[in-house]
One Martini backbone bead per residue (centre of mass of N, CA, C, O) as a GRO file, in nm:
protein
  139
    1MET     BB    1  -0.649  -2.200  -3.736
    2ALA     BB    2  -0.552  -1.950  -3.902
    3LYS     BB    3  -0.354  -1.682  -3.870
    4LYS     BB    4  -0.545  -1.474  -4.001
    5ASP     BB    5  -0.798  -1.546  -3.833
    6LYS     BB    6  -0.678  -1.479  -3.556
    7GLU     BB    7  -0.620  -1.180  -3.617
    8LYS     BB    8  -0.913  -1.099  -3.677
    9THR     BB    9  -1.032  -1.181  -3.404
   10LYS     BB   10  -0.850  -1.002  -3.235
   11SER     BB   11  -0.933  -0.735  -3.372
   12ALA     BB   12  -1.237  -0.754  -3.309
   13LYS     BB   13  -1.210  -0.761  -3.002
   14SER     BB   14  -1.065  -0.487  -2.970
   15ASP     BB   15  -1.292  -0.318  -3.098
   16THR     BB   16  -1.514  -0.387  -2.888
   17LYS     BB   17  -1.366  -0.279  -2.644
   18GLY     BB   18  -1.350   0.013  -2.741
   19THR     BB   19  -1.655   0.049  -2.771
   20LYS     BB   20  -1.732  -0.005  -2.479
   21LYS     BB   21  -1.577   0.225  -2.354
   22LYS     BB   22  -1.719   0.450  -2.506
   23HIS     BB   23  -2.007   0.374  -2.428
   24ARG     BB   24  -1.973   0.386  -2.120
   25LYS     BB   25  -1.897   0.691  -2.113
   26ASP     BB   26  -2.175   0.781  -2.256
   27GLU     BB   27  -2.325   0.686  -2.041
   28GLU     BB   28  -2.545   0.701  -1.800
   29LEU     BB   29  -2.478   0.690  -1.454
   30CYS     BB   30  -2.760   0.816  -1.387
   31SER     BB   31  -3.122   0.880  -1.315
   32GLY     BB   32  -3.110   1.150  -1.225
   33GLU     BB   33  -3.222   1.508  -1.207
   34HIS     BB   34  -2.926   1.596  -1.212
   35GLU     BB   35  -2.640   1.767  -1.228
   36HIS     BB   36  -2.323   1.740  -1.331
   37ALA     BB   37  -2.025   1.797  -1.250
   38ASP     BB   38  -1.721   1.916  -1.297
   39LEU     BB   39  -1.443   1.676  -1.308
   40ARG     BB   40  -1.162   1.801  -1.362
   41ALA     BB   41  -1.062   1.881  -1.078
   42VAL     BB   42  -1.065   1.596  -0.969
   43GLU     BB   43  -0.884   1.459  -1.183
   44GLU     BB   44  -0.627   1.643  -1.125
   45ASN     BB   45  -0.610   1.513  -0.809
   46ILE     BB   46  -0.521   1.246  -0.922
   47PRO     BB   47  -0.302   1.032  -0.890
   48ASP     BB   48  -0.096   0.837  -1.019
   49LEU     BB   49  -0.066   0.499  -1.042
   50ASP     BB   50   0.211   0.471  -0.908
   51THR     BB   51   0.137   0.620  -0.647
   52LEU     BB   52  -0.105   0.438  -0.571
   53PHE     BB   53   0.060   0.182  -0.550
   54GLN     BB   54   0.248   0.277  -0.322
   55LEU     BB   55   0.020   0.326  -0.119
   56ALA     BB   56  -0.085   0.037  -0.110
   57GLU     BB   57   0.182  -0.086  -0.010
   58LEU     BB   58   0.191   0.065   0.254
   59PHE     BB   59  -0.084  -0.046   0.368
   60LYS     BB   60   0.003  -0.344   0.370
   61MET     BB   61   0.197  -0.316   0.615
   62PHE     BB   62  -0.069  -0.264   0.805
   63GLY     BB   63  -0.200  -0.574   0.741
   64ASP     BB   64  -0.013  -0.684   0.985
   65THR     BB   65   0.013  -0.775   1.308
   66THR     BB   66   0.317  -0.807   1.342
   67ARG     BB   67   0.399  -0.532   1.226
   68ILE     BB   68   0.237  -0.366   1.427
   69ARG     BB   69   0.380  -0.470   1.680
   70ILE     BB   70   0.659  -0.374   1.605
   71MET     BB   71   0.593  -0.074   1.582
   72CYS     BB   72   0.489  -0.042   1.871
   73VAL     BB   73   0.765  -0.105   2.015
   74LEU     BB   74   0.923   0.123   1.847
   75PHE     BB   75   0.794   0.369   1.989
   76GLN     BB   76   0.970   0.354   2.247
   77ARG     BB   77   1.232   0.213   2.102
   78GLU     BB   78   1.517   0.090   2.023
   79LEU     BB   79   1.577  -0.242   1.880
   80CYS     BB   80   1.646  -0.564   1.874
   81VAL     BB   81   1.555  -0.863   1.763
   82CYS     BB   82   1.559  -1.014   2.040
   83GLU     BB   83   1.375  -0.807   2.186
   84ILE     BB   84   1.131  -0.831   2.005
   85ALA     BB   85   1.091  -1.136   2.032
   86GLU     BB   86   1.043  -1.131   2.335
   87LEU     BB   87   0.800  -0.932   2.348
   88LEU     BB   88   0.632  -1.119   2.118
   89ASP     BB   89   0.683  -1.423   2.131
   90MET     BB   90   0.911  -1.484   1.902
   91GLY     BB   91   1.096  -1.546   1.643
   92GLN     BB   92   1.372  -1.415   1.492
   93SER     BB   93   1.308  -1.486   1.194
   94ALA     BB   94   1.027  -1.358   1.183
   95ILE     BB   95   1.118  -1.074   1.258
   96SER     BB   96   1.328  -1.033   1.033
   97HIS     BB   97   1.132  -1.055   0.801
   98GLN     BB   98   0.951  -0.811   0.881
   99LEU     BB   99   1.179  -0.599   0.891
  100ARG     BB  100   1.250  -0.613   0.593
  101LEU     BB  101   0.976  -0.511   0.492
  102LEU     BB  102   0.982  -0.241   0.653
  103ARG     BB  103   1.241  -0.135   0.525
  104ASN     BB  104   1.147  -0.143   0.223
  105ALA     BB  105   0.902   0.067   0.317
  106HIS     BB  106   1.022   0.291   0.510
  107LEU     BB  107   0.941   0.229   0.839
  108VAL     BB  108   1.229   0.116   0.896
  109LYS     BB  109   1.538   0.137   1.071
  110VAL     BB  110   1.898   0.088   1.075
  111LYS     BB  111   2.151   0.036   1.333
  112ARG     BB  112   2.494  -0.006   1.355
  113ASP     BB  113   2.693  -0.203   1.613
  114GLY     BB  114   2.873  -0.374   1.462
  115LYS     BB  115   2.690  -0.671   1.485
  116GLN     BB  116   2.471  -0.489   1.578
  117ALA     BB  117   2.110  -0.431   1.545
  118TYR     BB  118   1.900  -0.139   1.529
  119TYR     BB  119   1.558  -0.055   1.563
  120SER     BB  120   1.345   0.192   1.399
  121LEU     BB  121   1.170   0.436   1.311
  122ASP     BB  122   1.195   0.629   1.037
  123ASP     BB  123   0.944   0.820   1.124
  124THR     BB  124   0.669   1.006   1.234
  125HIS     BB  125   0.459   0.899   1.027
  126VAL     BB  126   0.418   0.615   1.134
  127ARG     BB  127   0.282   0.693   1.398
  128GLU     BB  128   0.052   0.861   1.273
  129ILE     BB  129  -0.083   0.635   1.115
  130TYR     BB  130  -0.140   0.457   1.355
  131LEU     BB  131  -0.304   0.666   1.528
  132MET     BB  132  -0.523   0.719   1.316
  133GLY     BB  133  -0.626   0.429   1.301
  134LEU     BB  134  -0.697   0.400   1.600
  135GLU     BB  135  -0.895   0.635   1.614
  136HIS     BB  136  -1.092   0.527   1.403
  137ILE     BB  137  -1.169   0.251   1.559
  138MET     BB  138  -1.260   0.411   1.837
  139GLU     BB  139  -1.528   0.569   1.737
   0.00000   0.00000   0.00000
C-alpha cells in the first residue's frame, strides 16, 4: 500500500473513532423513565488522572501479603531487616526488596544508625489504611 493510502486509512480510522466517542456520549445511557441529575458537580470532584494513578499505585502496595505482614510488624515498633526476616520466617533479601518498594511508596521510612538501618511506618495514615481495610473485611 502506498504511503498516501496508509495516511488516508489512518485518517479515516481516527475520524470514525472520534465519531464513535461523540455518538456514545449522545446516546441515552439508560432506558429508565427518570431524569438524570446534573453531573457537573460530580465531575468537578473527580481528581485528575495523575492523582488517581498515584492512588492506584498506593493501593497496589497493600495488594501483597508479604508487604502487609511487614507493615503489621512495623506497627509494633521499628525493626531492622534481620528482625523482620526472623519474625516473618523469610530471607533478608526478600524482605529488603519489599521494604524498598514500601519506601518508594512512602509507606515505610528508614533511620540509619551507623551501618544498621531501622524501618518504621512512614506516618499514622499507613496504620489507618490497614485498620480500615481490616475493619471492612471483618464486617
